[in-house]
PDB file of N, CA, C and O in Angstrom, chain B, residues numbered from 101:
ATOM      1  N   MET B 101       0.840  -1.193   0.001  1.00  0.00           N
ATOM      2  CA  MET B 101      -0.021   0.000   0.007  1.00  0.00           C
ATOM      3  C   MET B 101       0.888   1.239  -0.018  1.00  0.00           C
ATOM      4  O   MET B 101       1.756   1.377   0.844  1.00  0.00           O
ATOM      5  N   ALA B 102       0.704   2.113  -0.964  1.00  0.00           N
ATOM      6  CA  ALA B 102       1.531   3.321  -1.105  1.00  0.00           C
ATOM      7  C   ALA B 102       1.077   4.386  -0.096  1.00  0.00           C
ATOM      8  O   ALA B 102      -0.118   4.637   0.060  1.00  0.00           O
ATOM      9  N   ARG B 103       2.012   4.984   0.559  1.00  0.00           N
ATOM     10  CA  ARG B 103       1.725   6.079   1.474  1.00  0.00           C
ATOM     11  C   ARG B 103       1.677   7.377   0.694  1.00  0.00           C
ATOM     12  O   ARG B 103       2.518   7.644  -0.165  1.00  0.00           O
ATOM     13  N   THR B 104       0.685   8.169   1.009  1.00  0.00           N
ATOM     14  CA  THR B 104       0.648   9.506   0.377  1.00  0.00           C
ATOM     15  C   THR B 104       1.379  10.457   1.293  1.00  0.00           C
ATOM     16  O   THR B 104       1.315  10.376   2.520  1.00  0.00           O
ATOM     17  N   ARG B 105       2.075  11.362   0.636  1.00  0.00           N
ATOM     18  CA  ARG B 105       2.884  12.354   1.386  1.00  0.00           C
ATOM     19  C   ARG B 105       1.935  13.441   1.921  1.00  0.00           C
ATOM     20  O   ARG B 105       1.175  14.036   1.157  1.00  0.00           O
ATOM     21  N   LYS B 106       1.983  13.687   3.200  1.00  0.00           N
ATOM     22  CA  LYS B 106       1.143  14.677   3.794  1.00  0.00           C
ATOM     23  C   LYS B 106       1.651  16.066   3.355  1.00  0.00           C
ATOM     24  O   LYS B 106       2.851  16.342   3.337  1.00  0.00           O
ATOM     25  N   ALA B 107       0.678  16.922   3.003  1.00  0.00           N
ATOM     26  CA  ALA B 107       1.021  18.282   2.610  1.00  0.00           C
ATOM     27  C   ALA B 107       1.627  19.012   3.823  1.00  0.00           C
ATOM     28  O   ALA B 107       1.222  18.797   4.965  1.00  0.00           O
ATOM     29  N   PRO B 108       2.610  19.883   3.535  1.00  0.00           N
ATOM     30  CA  PRO B 108       3.227  20.606   4.639  1.00  0.00           C
ATOM     31  C   PRO B 108       2.225  21.522   5.322  1.00  0.00           C
ATOM     32  O   PRO B 108       1.336  22.073   4.673  1.00  0.00           O
ATOM     33  N   ASP B 109       2.366  21.681   6.608  1.00  0.00           N
ATOM     34  CA  ASP B 109       1.522  22.541   7.402  1.00  0.00           C
ATOM     35  C   ASP B 109       2.133  23.931   7.393  1.00  0.00           C
ATOM     36  O   ASP B 109       3.326  24.071   7.663  1.00  0.00           O
ATOM     37  N   PHE B 110       1.367  24.950   7.096  1.00  0.00           N
ATOM     38  CA  PHE B 110       1.882  26.308   7.008  1.00  0.00           C
ATOM     39  C   PHE B 110       2.561  26.769   8.280  1.00  0.00           C
ATOM     40  O   PHE B 110       3.687  27.265   8.240  1.00  0.00           O
ATOM     41  N   GLU B 111       1.900  26.614   9.387  1.00  0.00           N
ATOM     42  CA  GLU B 111       2.443  27.091  10.659  1.00  0.00           C
ATOM     43  C   GLU B 111       3.721  26.361  10.994  1.00  0.00           C
ATOM     44  O   GLU B 111       4.672  26.973  11.480  1.00  0.00           O
ATOM     45  N   GLN B 112       3.764  25.097  10.751  1.00  0.00           N
ATOM     46  CA  GLN B 112       4.993  24.291  11.009  1.00  0.00           C
ATOM     47  C   GLN B 112       6.151  24.724  10.129  1.00  0.00           C
ATOM     48  O   GLN B 112       7.282  24.879  10.589  1.00  0.00           O
ATOM     49  N   SER B 113       5.838  24.918   8.834  1.00  0.00           N
ATOM     50  CA  SER B 113       6.865  25.389   7.876  1.00  0.00           C
ATOM     51  C   SER B 113       7.386  26.752   8.285  1.00  0.00           C
ATOM     52  O   SER B 113       8.594  26.988   8.282  1.00  0.00           O
ATOM     53  N   LEU B 114       6.463  27.664   8.642  1.00  0.00           N
ATOM     54  CA  LEU B 114       6.849  29.009   9.037  1.00  0.00           C
ATOM     55  C   LEU B 114       7.731  29.005  10.303  1.00  0.00           C
ATOM     56  O   LEU B 114       8.716  29.738  10.388  1.00  0.00           O
ATOM     57  N   THR B 115       7.357  28.168  11.274  1.00  0.00           N
ATOM     58  CA  THR B 115       8.146  28.047  12.501  1.00  0.00           C
ATOM     59  C   THR B 115       9.552  27.548  12.185  1.00  0.00           C
ATOM     60  O   THR B 115      10.528  28.044  12.748  1.00  0.00           O
ATOM     61  N   GLN B 116       9.661  26.561  11.279  1.00  0.00           N
ATOM     62  CA  GLN B 116      10.962  25.988  10.918  1.00  0.00           C
ATOM     63  C   GLN B 116      11.761  27.072  10.168  1.00  0.00           C
ATOM     64  O   GLN B 116      12.973  27.182  10.360  1.00  0.00           O
ATOM     65  N   LEU B 117      11.102  27.865   9.327  1.00  0.00           N
ATOM     66  CA  LEU B 117      11.792  28.912   8.579  1.00  0.00           C
ATOM     67  C   LEU B 117      12.348  29.980   9.545  1.00  0.00           C
ATOM     68  O   LEU B 117      13.479  30.442   9.392  1.00  0.00           O
ATOM     69  N   GLU B 118      11.542  30.354  10.526  1.00  0.00           N
ATOM     70  CA  GLU B 118      11.980  31.326  11.515  1.00  0.00           C
ATOM     71  C   GLU B 118      13.200  30.816  12.263  1.00  0.00           C
ATOM     72  O   GLU B 118      14.121  31.582  12.544  1.00  0.00           O
ATOM     73  N   ALA B 119      13.215  29.502  12.595  1.00  0.00           N
ATOM     74  CA  ALA B 119      14.344  28.917  13.288  1.00  0.00           C
ATOM     75  C   ALA B 119      15.614  28.950  12.440  1.00  0.00           C
ATOM     76  O   ALA B 119      16.705  29.245  12.927  1.00  0.00           O
ATOM     77  N   VAL B 120      15.439  28.641  11.169  1.00  0.00           N
ATOM     78  CA  VAL B 120      16.579  28.696  10.215  1.00  0.00           C
ATOM     79  C   VAL B 120      17.139  30.109  10.126  1.00  0.00           C
ATOM     80  O   VAL B 120      18.354  30.298  10.195  1.00  0.00           O
ATOM     81  N   VAL B 121      16.276  31.094   9.976  1.00  0.00           N
ATOM     82  CA  VAL B 121      16.715  32.490   9.875  1.00  0.00           C
ATOM     83  C   VAL B 121      17.458  32.893  11.145  1.00  0.00           C
ATOM     84  O   VAL B 121      18.516  33.519  11.083  1.00  0.00           O
ATOM     85  N   GLU B 122      16.899  32.532  12.287  1.00  0.00           N
ATOM     86  CA  GLU B 122      17.528  32.883  13.564  1.00  0.00           C
ATOM     87  C   GLU B 122      18.968  32.263  13.660  1.00  0.00           C
ATOM     88  O   GLU B 122      19.914  32.912  14.106  1.00  0.00           O
ATOM     89  N   ARG B 123      19.077  30.999  13.227  1.00  0.00           N
ATOM     90  CA  ARG B 123      20.388  30.363  13.269  1.00  0.00           C
ATOM     91  C   ARG B 123      21.360  31.078  12.376  1.00  0.00           C
ATOM     92  O   ARG B 123      22.513  31.295  12.747  1.00  0.00           O
ATOM     93  N   MET B 124      20.892  31.454  11.172  1.00  0.00           N
ATOM     94  CA  MET B 124      21.757  32.129  10.204  1.00  0.00           C
ATOM     95  C   MET B 124      22.150  33.515  10.671  1.00  0.00           C
ATOM     96  O   MET B 124      23.276  33.959  10.444  1.00  0.00           O
ATOM     97  N   GLU B 125      21.227  34.194  11.320  1.00  0.00           N
ATOM     98  CA  GLU B 125      21.496  35.576  11.788  1.00  0.00           C
ATOM     99  C   GLU B 125      22.561  35.625  12.880  1.00  0.00           C
ATOM    100  O   GLU B 125      23.202  36.657  13.079  1.00  0.00           O
ATOM    101  N   GLN B 126      22.748  34.517  13.584  1.00  0.00           N
ATOM    102  CA  GLN B 126      23.791  34.480  14.586  1.00  0.00           C
ATOM    103  C   GLN B 126      25.187  34.642  14.008  1.00  0.00           C
ATOM    104  O   GLN B 126      26.100  35.125  14.678  1.00  0.00           O
ATOM    105  N   GLY B 127      25.343  34.225  12.733  1.00  0.00           N
ATOM    106  CA  GLY B 127      26.544  34.481  12.029  1.00  0.00           C
ATOM    107  C   GLY B 127      27.738  33.594  12.367  1.00  0.00           C
ATOM    108  O   GLY B 127      28.853  33.868  11.924  1.00  0.00           O
ATOM    109  N   ASP B 128      27.518  32.521  13.158  1.00  0.00           N
ATOM    110  CA  ASP B 128      28.622  31.707  13.559  1.00  0.00           C
ATOM    111  C   ASP B 128      28.607  30.298  12.906  1.00  0.00           C
ATOM    112  O   ASP B 128      29.307  29.395  13.363  1.00  0.00           O
ATOM    113  N   LEU B 129      27.805  30.126  11.841  1.00  0.00           N
ATOM    114  CA  LEU B 129      27.776  28.827  11.168  1.00  0.00           C
ATOM    115  C   LEU B 129      28.950  28.713  10.188  1.00  0.00           C
ATOM    116  O   LEU B 129      29.293  29.668   9.489  1.00  0.00           O
ATOM    117  N   PRO B 130      29.547  27.538  10.156  1.00  0.00           N
ATOM    118  CA  PRO B 130      30.544  27.298   9.100  1.00  0.00           C
ATOM    119  C   PRO B 130      29.862  27.416   7.722  1.00  0.00           C
ATOM    120  O   PRO B 130      28.651  27.228   7.607  1.00  0.00           O
ATOM    121  N   ILE B 131      30.617  27.715   6.730  1.00  0.00           N
ATOM    122  CA  ILE B 131      30.075  27.993   5.402  1.00  0.00           C
ATOM    123  C   ILE B 131      29.220  26.824   4.880  1.00  0.00           C
ATOM    124  O   ILE B 131      28.187  27.052   4.250  1.00  0.00           O
ATOM    125  N   GLU B 132      29.643  25.575   5.138  1.00  0.00           N
ATOM    126  CA  GLU B 132      28.858  24.418   4.669  1.00  0.00           C
ATOM    127  C   GLU B 132      27.468  24.373   5.320  1.00  0.00           C
ATOM    128  O   GLU B 132      26.460  24.122   4.659  1.00  0.00           O
ATOM    129  N   GLU B 133      27.449  24.626   6.640  1.00  0.00           N
ATOM    130  CA  GLU B 133      26.191  24.600   7.348  1.00  0.00           C
ATOM    131  C   GLU B 133      25.330  25.782   6.973  1.00  0.00           C
ATOM    132  O   GLU B 133      24.106  25.659   6.914  1.00  0.00           O
ATOM    133  N   ALA B 134      25.941  26.930   6.717  1.00  0.00           N
ATOM    134  CA  ALA B 134      25.201  28.131   6.317  1.00  0.00           C
ATOM    135  C   ALA B 134      24.528  27.881   4.958  1.00  0.00           C
ATOM    136  O   ALA B 134      23.384  28.281   4.739  1.00  0.00           O
ATOM    137  N   LEU B 135      25.253  27.216   4.055  1.00  0.00           N
ATOM    138  CA  LEU B 135      24.676  26.892   2.741  1.00  0.00           C
ATOM    139  C   LEU B 135      23.497  25.934   2.861  1.00  0.00           C
ATOM    140  O   LEU B 135      22.474  26.101   2.196  1.00  0.00           O
ATOM    141  N   LYS B 136      23.657  24.917   3.728  1.00  0.00           N
ATOM    142  CA  LYS B 136      22.554  23.962   3.946  1.00  0.00           C
ATOM    143  C   LYS B 136      21.357  24.677   4.563  1.00  0.00           C
ATOM    144  O   LYS B 136      20.212  24.427   4.184  1.00  0.00           O
ATOM    145  N   ALA B 137      21.626  25.567   5.516  1.00  0.00           N
ATOM    146  CA  ALA B 137      20.535  26.300   6.135  1.00  0.00           C
ATOM    147  C   ALA B 137      19.832  27.206   5.119  1.00  0.00           C
ATOM    148  O   ALA B 137      18.607  27.331   5.129  1.00  0.00           O
ATOM    149  N   PHE B 138      20.610  27.825   4.256  1.00  0.00           N
ATOM    150  CA  PHE B 138      20.046  28.682   3.212  1.00  0.00           C
ATOM    151  C   PHE B 138      19.137  27.887   2.267  1.00  0.00           C
ATOM    152  O   PHE B 138      18.040  28.319   1.911  1.00  0.00           O
ATOM    153  N   GLU B 139      19.640  26.704   1.874  1.00  0.00           N
ATOM    154  CA  GLU B 139      18.848  25.817   1.000  1.00  0.00           C
ATOM    155  C   GLU B 139      17.565  25.402   1.675  1.00  0.00           C
ATOM    156  O   GLU B 139      16.507  25.385   1.046  1.00  0.00           O
ATOM    157  N   GLU B 140      17.644  25.062   2.963  1.00  0.00           N
ATOM    158  CA  GLU B 140      16.457  24.686   3.692  1.00  0.00           C
ATOM    159  C   GLU B 140      15.502  25.864   3.818  1.00  0.00           C
ATOM    160  O   GLU B 140      14.290  25.673   3.721  1.00  0.00           O
ATOM    161  N   GLY B 141      16.006  27.067   4.029  1.00  0.00           N
ATOM    162  CA  GLY B 141      15.195  28.257   4.089  1.00  0.00           C
ATOM    163  C   GLY B 141      14.463  28.544   2.784  1.00  0.00           C
ATOM    164  O   GLY B 141      13.300  28.950   2.793  1.00  0.00           O
ATOM    165  N   VAL B 142      15.143  28.332   1.673  1.00  0.00           N
ATOM    166  CA  VAL B 142      14.520  28.538   0.357  1.00  0.00           C
ATOM    167  C   VAL B 142      13.397  27.517   0.180  1.00  0.00           C
ATOM    168  O   VAL B 142      12.305  27.870  -0.265  1.00  0.00           O
ATOM    169  N   LYS B 143      13.653  26.277   0.518  1.00  0.00           N
ATOM    170  CA  LYS B 143      12.612  25.205   0.418  1.00  0.00           C
ATOM    171  C   LYS B 143      11.399  25.549   1.247  1.00  0.00           C
ATOM    172  O   LYS B 143      10.268  25.450   0.771  1.00  0.00           O
ATOM    173  N   LEU B 144      11.626  25.960   2.502  1.00  0.00           N
ATOM    174  CA  LEU B 144      10.532  26.292   3.399  1.00  0.00           C
ATOM    175  C   LEU B 144       9.755  27.530   2.917  1.00  0.00           C
ATOM    176  O   LEU B 144       8.533  27.593   3.045  1.00  0.00           O
ATOM    177  N   THR B 145      10.478  28.502   2.366  1.00  0.00           N
ATOM    178  CA  THR B 145       9.816  29.716   1.826  1.00  0.00           C
ATOM    179  C   THR B 145       8.902  29.330   0.666  1.00  0.00           C
ATOM    180  O   THR B 145       7.785  29.839   0.564  1.00  0.00           O
ATOM    181  N   ARG B 146       9.357  28.447  -0.196  1.00  0.00           N
ATOM    182  CA  ARG B 146       8.554  28.014  -1.332  1.00  0.00           C
ATOM    183  C   ARG B 146       7.330  27.268  -0.831  1.00  0.00           C
ATOM    184  O   ARG B 146       6.227  27.479  -1.334  1.00  0.00           O
ATOM    185  N   GLU B 147       7.513  26.390   0.163  1.00  0.00           N
ATOM    186  CA  GLU B 147       6.390  25.646   0.725  1.00  0.00           C
ATOM    187  C   GLU B 147       5.318  26.650   1.261  1.00  0.00           C
ATOM    188  O   GLU B 147       4.130  26.489   0.980  1.00  0.00           O
ATOM    189  N   CYS B 148       5.734  27.643   2.002  1.00  0.00           N
ATOM    190  CA  CYS B 148       4.819  28.617   2.557  1.00  0.00           C
ATOM    191  C   CYS B 148       4.116  29.385   1.441  1.00  0.00           C
ATOM    192  O   CYS B 148       2.906  29.603   1.503  1.00  0.00           O
ATOM    193  N   GLN B 149       4.873  29.798   0.416  1.00  0.00           N
ATOM    194  CA  GLN B 149       4.270  30.513  -0.698  1.00  0.00           C
ATOM    195  C   GLN B 149       3.245  29.665  -1.428  1.00  0.00           C
ATOM    196  O   GLN B 149       2.188  30.163  -1.815  1.00  0.00           O
ATOM    197  N   ASP B 150       3.547  28.388  -1.620  1.00  0.00           N
ATOM    198  CA  ASP B 150       2.620  27.470  -2.280  1.00  0.00           C
ATOM    199  C   ASP B 150       1.316  27.319  -1.496  1.00  0.00           C
ATOM    200  O   ASP B 150       0.221  27.341  -2.059  1.00  0.00           O
ATOM    201  N   ILE B 151       1.469  27.166  -0.176  1.00  0.00           N
ATOM    202  CA  ILE B 151       0.301  27.011   0.691  1.00  0.00           C
ATOM    203  C   ILE B 151      -0.546  28.250   0.636  1.00  0.00           C
ATOM    204  O   ILE B 151      -1.768  28.155   0.522  1.00  0.00           O
ATOM    205  N   LEU B 152       0.065  29.410   0.715  1.00  0.00           N
ATOM    206  CA  LEU B 152      -0.679  30.687   0.682  1.00  0.00           C
ATOM    207  C   LEU B 152      -1.380  30.839  -0.682  1.00  0.00           C
ATOM    208  O   LEU B 152      -2.525  31.288  -0.737  1.00  0.00           O
ATOM    209  N   GLN B 153      -0.708  30.471  -1.769  1.00  0.00           N
ATOM    210  CA  GLN B 153      -1.321  30.602  -3.070  1.00  0.00           C
ATOM    211  C   GLN B 153      -2.507  29.675  -3.215  1.00  0.00           C
ATOM    212  O   GLN B 153      -3.536  30.071  -3.763  1.00  0.00           O
ATOM    213  N   GLN B 154      -2.384  28.431  -2.729  1.00  0.00           N
ATOM    214  CA  GLN B 154      -3.496  27.510  -2.796  1.00  0.00           C
ATOM    215  C   GLN B 154      -4.672  27.994  -1.949  1.00  0.00           C
ATOM    216  O   GLN B 154      -5.831  27.853  -2.338  1.00  0.00           O
ATOM    217  N   THR B 155      -4.362  28.558  -0.803  1.00  0.00           N
ATOM    218  CA  THR B 155      -5.443  29.084   0.049  1.00  0.00           C
ATOM    219  C   THR B 155      -6.141  30.247  -0.606  1.00  0.00           C
ATOM    220  O   THR B 155      -7.368  30.338  -0.561  1.00  0.00           O
ATOM    221  N   GLU B 156      -5.374  31.154  -1.225  1.00  0.00           N
ATOM    222  CA  GLU B 156      -5.948  32.277  -1.938  1.00  0.00           C
ATOM    223  C   GLU B 156      -6.883  31.815  -3.042  1.00  0.00           C
ATOM    224  O   GLU B 156      -7.957  32.384  -3.235  1.00  0.00           O
ATOM    225  N   GLN B 157      -6.469  30.778  -3.767  1.00  0.00           N
ATOM    226  CA  GLN B 157      -7.291  30.246  -4.850  1.00  0.00           C
ATOM    227  C   GLN B 157      -8.598  29.654  -4.316  1.00  0.00           C
ATOM    228  O   GLN B 157      -9.646  29.795  -4.945  1.00  0.00           O
ATOM    229  N   LYS B 158      -8.538  29.001  -3.172  1.00  0.00           N
ATOM    230  CA  LYS B 158      -9.748  28.445  -2.558  1.00  0.00           C
ATOM    231  C   LYS B 158     -10.680  29.545  -2.118  1.00  0.00           C
ATOM    232  O   LYS B 158     -11.894  29.429  -2.282  1.00  0.00           O
ATOM    233  N   VAL B 159     -10.130  30.625  -1.554  1.00  0.00           N
ATOM    234  CA  VAL B 159     -10.955  31.740  -1.138  1.00  0.00           C
ATOM    235  C   VAL B 159     -11.616  32.412  -2.336  1.00  0.00           C
ATOM    236  O   VAL B 159     -12.776  32.814  -2.246  1.00  0.00           O
ATOM    237  N   GLN B 160     -10.906  32.543  -3.456  1.00  0.00           N
ATOM    238  CA  GLN B 160     -11.490  33.145  -4.654  1.00  0.00           C
ATOM    239  C   GLN B 160     -12.649  32.269  -5.176  1.00  0.00           C
ATOM    240  O   GLN B 160     -13.655  32.801  -5.645  1.00  0.00           O
ATOM    241  N   VAL B 161     -12.519  30.976  -5.101  1.00  0.00           N
ATOM    242  CA  VAL B 161     -13.624  30.115  -5.539  1.00  0.00           C
ATOM    243  C   VAL B 161     -14.810  30.268  -4.618  1.00  0.00           C
ATOM    244  O   VAL B 161     -15.947  30.252  -5.089  1.00  0.00           O
ATOM    245  N   LEU B 162     -14.598  30.412  -3.350  1.00  0.00           N
ATOM    246  CA  LEU B 162     -15.679  30.576  -2.428  1.00  0.00           C
ATOM    247  C   LEU B 162     -16.454  31.905  -2.558  1.00  0.00           C
ATOM    248  O   LEU B 162     -17.631  31.989  -2.208  1.00  0.00           O
ATOM    249  N   VAL B 163     -15.757  32.944  -3.074  1.00  0.00           N
ATOM    250  CA  VAL B 163     -16.439  34.206  -3.240  1.00  0.00           C
ATOM    251  C   VAL B 163     -17.036  34.385  -4.614  1.00  0.00           C
ATOM    252  O   VAL B 163     -17.573  35.447  -4.928  1.00  0.00           O
ATOM    253  N   GLU B 164     -16.949  33.347  -5.444  1.00  0.00           N
ATOM    254  CA  GLU B 164     -17.497  33.396  -6.801  1.00  0.00           C
ATOM    255  C   GLU B 164     -18.998  33.626  -6.696  1.00  0.00           C
ATOM    256  O   GLU B 164     -19.687  32.925  -5.955  1.00  0.00           O
ATOM    257  N   GLN B 165     -19.495  34.591  -7.423  1.00  0.00           N
ATOM    258  CA  GLN B 165     -20.915  34.963  -7.372  1.00  0.00           C
ATOM    259  C   GLN B 165     -21.500  35.026  -8.749  1.00  0.00           C
ATOM    260  O   GLN B 165     -20.961  35.706  -9.623  1.00  0.00           O
ATOM    261  N   GLN B 166     -22.629  34.308  -8.973  1.00  0.00           N
ATOM    262  CA  GLN B 166     -23.344  34.293 -10.220  1.00  0.00           C
ATOM    263  C   GLN B 166     -22.452  34.011 -11.411  1.00  0.00           C
ATOM    264  O   GLN B 166     -22.588  34.642 -12.459  1.00  0.00           O
ATOM    265  N   GLY B 167     -21.551  33.074 -11.255  1.00  0.00           N
ATOM    266  CA  GLY B 167     -20.710  32.677 -12.375  1.00  0.00           C
ATOM    267  C   GLY B 167     -19.604  33.662 -12.712  1.00  0.00           C
ATOM    268  O   GLY B 167     -18.811  33.417 -13.621  1.00  0.00           O
ATOM    269  N   GLU B 168     -19.544  34.754 -12.001  1.00  0.00           N
ATOM    270  CA  GLU B 168     -18.519  35.771 -12.238  1.00  0.00           C
ATOM    271  C   GLU B 168     -17.604  35.849 -11.006  1.00  0.00           C
ATOM    272  O   GLU B 168     -18.053  35.959  -9.865  1.00  0.00           O
ATOM    273  N   MET B 169     -16.329  35.786 -11.292  1.00  0.00           N
ATOM    274  CA  MET B 169     -15.373  35.839 -10.202  1.00  0.00           C
ATOM    275  C   MET B 169     -15.202  37.257  -9.690  1.00  0.00           C
ATOM    276  O   MET B 169     -14.875  38.164 -10.455  1.00  0.00           O
ATOM    277  N   LYS B 170     -15.414  37.440  -8.449  1.00  0.00           N
ATOM    278  CA  LYS B 170     -15.225  38.756  -7.813  1.00  0.00           C
ATOM    279  C   LYS B 170     -14.278  38.554  -6.684  1.00  0.00           C
ATOM    280  O   LYS B 170     -14.595  37.863  -5.716  1.00  0.00           O
ATOM    281  N   THR B 171     -13.116  39.144  -6.785  1.00  0.00           N
ATOM    282  CA  THR B 171     -12.145  38.998  -5.713  1.00  0.00           C
ATOM    283  C   THR B 171     -12.230  40.174  -4.750  1.00  0.00           C
ATOM    284  O   THR B 171     -12.454  41.317  -5.148  1.00  0.00           O
ATOM    285  N   ARG B 172     -12.051  39.868  -3.514  1.00  0.00           N
ATOM    286  CA  ARG B 172     -12.075  40.903  -2.472  1.00  0.00           C
ATOM    287  C   ARG B 172     -10.906  40.618  -1.539  1.00  0.00           C
ATOM    288  O   ARG B 172     -10.522  39.463  -1.355  1.00  0.00           O
ATOM    289  N   PRO B 173     -10.346  41.657  -0.954  1.00  0.00           N
ATOM    290  CA  PRO B 173      -9.262  41.421  -0.008  1.00  0.00           C
ATOM    291  C   PRO B 173      -9.810  40.708   1.221  1.00  0.00           C
ATOM    292  O   PRO B 173     -10.934  40.961   1.655  1.00  0.00           O
ATOM    293  N   PHE B 174      -9.015  39.834   1.760  1.00  0.00           N
ATOM    294  CA  PHE B 174      -9.403  39.104   2.951  1.00  0.00           C
ATOM    295  C   PHE B 174      -9.360  40.037   4.138  1.00  0.00           C
ATOM    296  O   PHE B 174      -8.359  40.723   4.346  1.00  0.00           O
ATOM    297  N   GLN B 175     -10.408  40.078   4.911  1.00  0.00           N
ATOM    298  CA  GLN B 175     -10.466  40.882   6.123  1.00  0.00           C
ATOM    299  C   GLN B 175     -10.846  39.993   7.272  1.00  0.00           C
ATOM    300  O   GLN B 175     -11.874  39.315   7.247  1.00  0.00           O
ATOM    301  N   GLU B 176      -9.995  40.005   8.290  1.00  0.00           N
ATOM    302  CA  GLU B 176     -10.295  39.231   9.491  1.00  0.00           C
ATOM    303  C   GLU B 176     -11.410  39.905  10.243  1.00  0.00           C
ATOM    304  O   GLU B 176     -11.519  41.131  10.269  1.00  0.00           O
ATOM    305  N   GLU B 177     -12.245  39.077  10.860  1.00  0.00           N
ATOM    306  CA  GLU B 177     -13.300  39.628  11.713  1.00  0.00           C
ATOM    307  C   GLU B 177     -12.631  40.191  12.989  1.00  0.00           C
ATOM    308  O   GLU B 177     -11.716  39.592  13.553  1.00  0.00           O
ATOM    309  N   GLN B 178     -13.114  41.329  13.400  1.00  0.00           N
ATOM    310  CA  GLN B 178     -12.542  41.951  14.571  1.00  0.00           C
ATOM    311  C   GLN B 178     -13.488  41.712  15.758  1.00  0.00           C
ATOM    312  O   GLN B 178     -14.707  41.834  15.634  1.00  0.00           O
ATOM    313  N   ASP B 179     -12.912  41.378  16.882  1.00  0.00           N
ATOM    314  CA  ASP B 179     -13.680  41.218  18.121  1.00  0.00           C
ATOM    315  C   ASP B 179     -14.059  42.582  18.657  1.00  0.00           C
ATOM    316  O   ASP B 179     -13.196  43.446  18.814  1.00  0.00           O
ATOM    317  N   ASP B 180     -15.289  42.784  18.931  1.00  0.00           N
ATOM    318  CA  ASP B 180     -15.725  44.094  19.494  1.00  0.00           C
ATOM    319  C   ASP B 180     -15.738  44.040  20.983  1.00  0.00           C
ATOM    320  O   ASP B 180     -16.073  45.031  21.634  1.00  0.00           O
TER     321      ASP B 180
END
């Protein structure tokens, strides 16, 4: 039975990216480790961008009205 790869979780990827950036900002990584950290950061950035793009597309589909796509900026509900 083939296992399906679970899609990356945005919050988890973002947390990992923040940790990578923090490690790199310390400036004490050997060049090989810095390069690996940079590559990991690029991968995590792309994952986050992909997740955000997919989410934006889902939101656009949900706001489709009368067969015509109308996009609106996302606004969080504010607690009064």
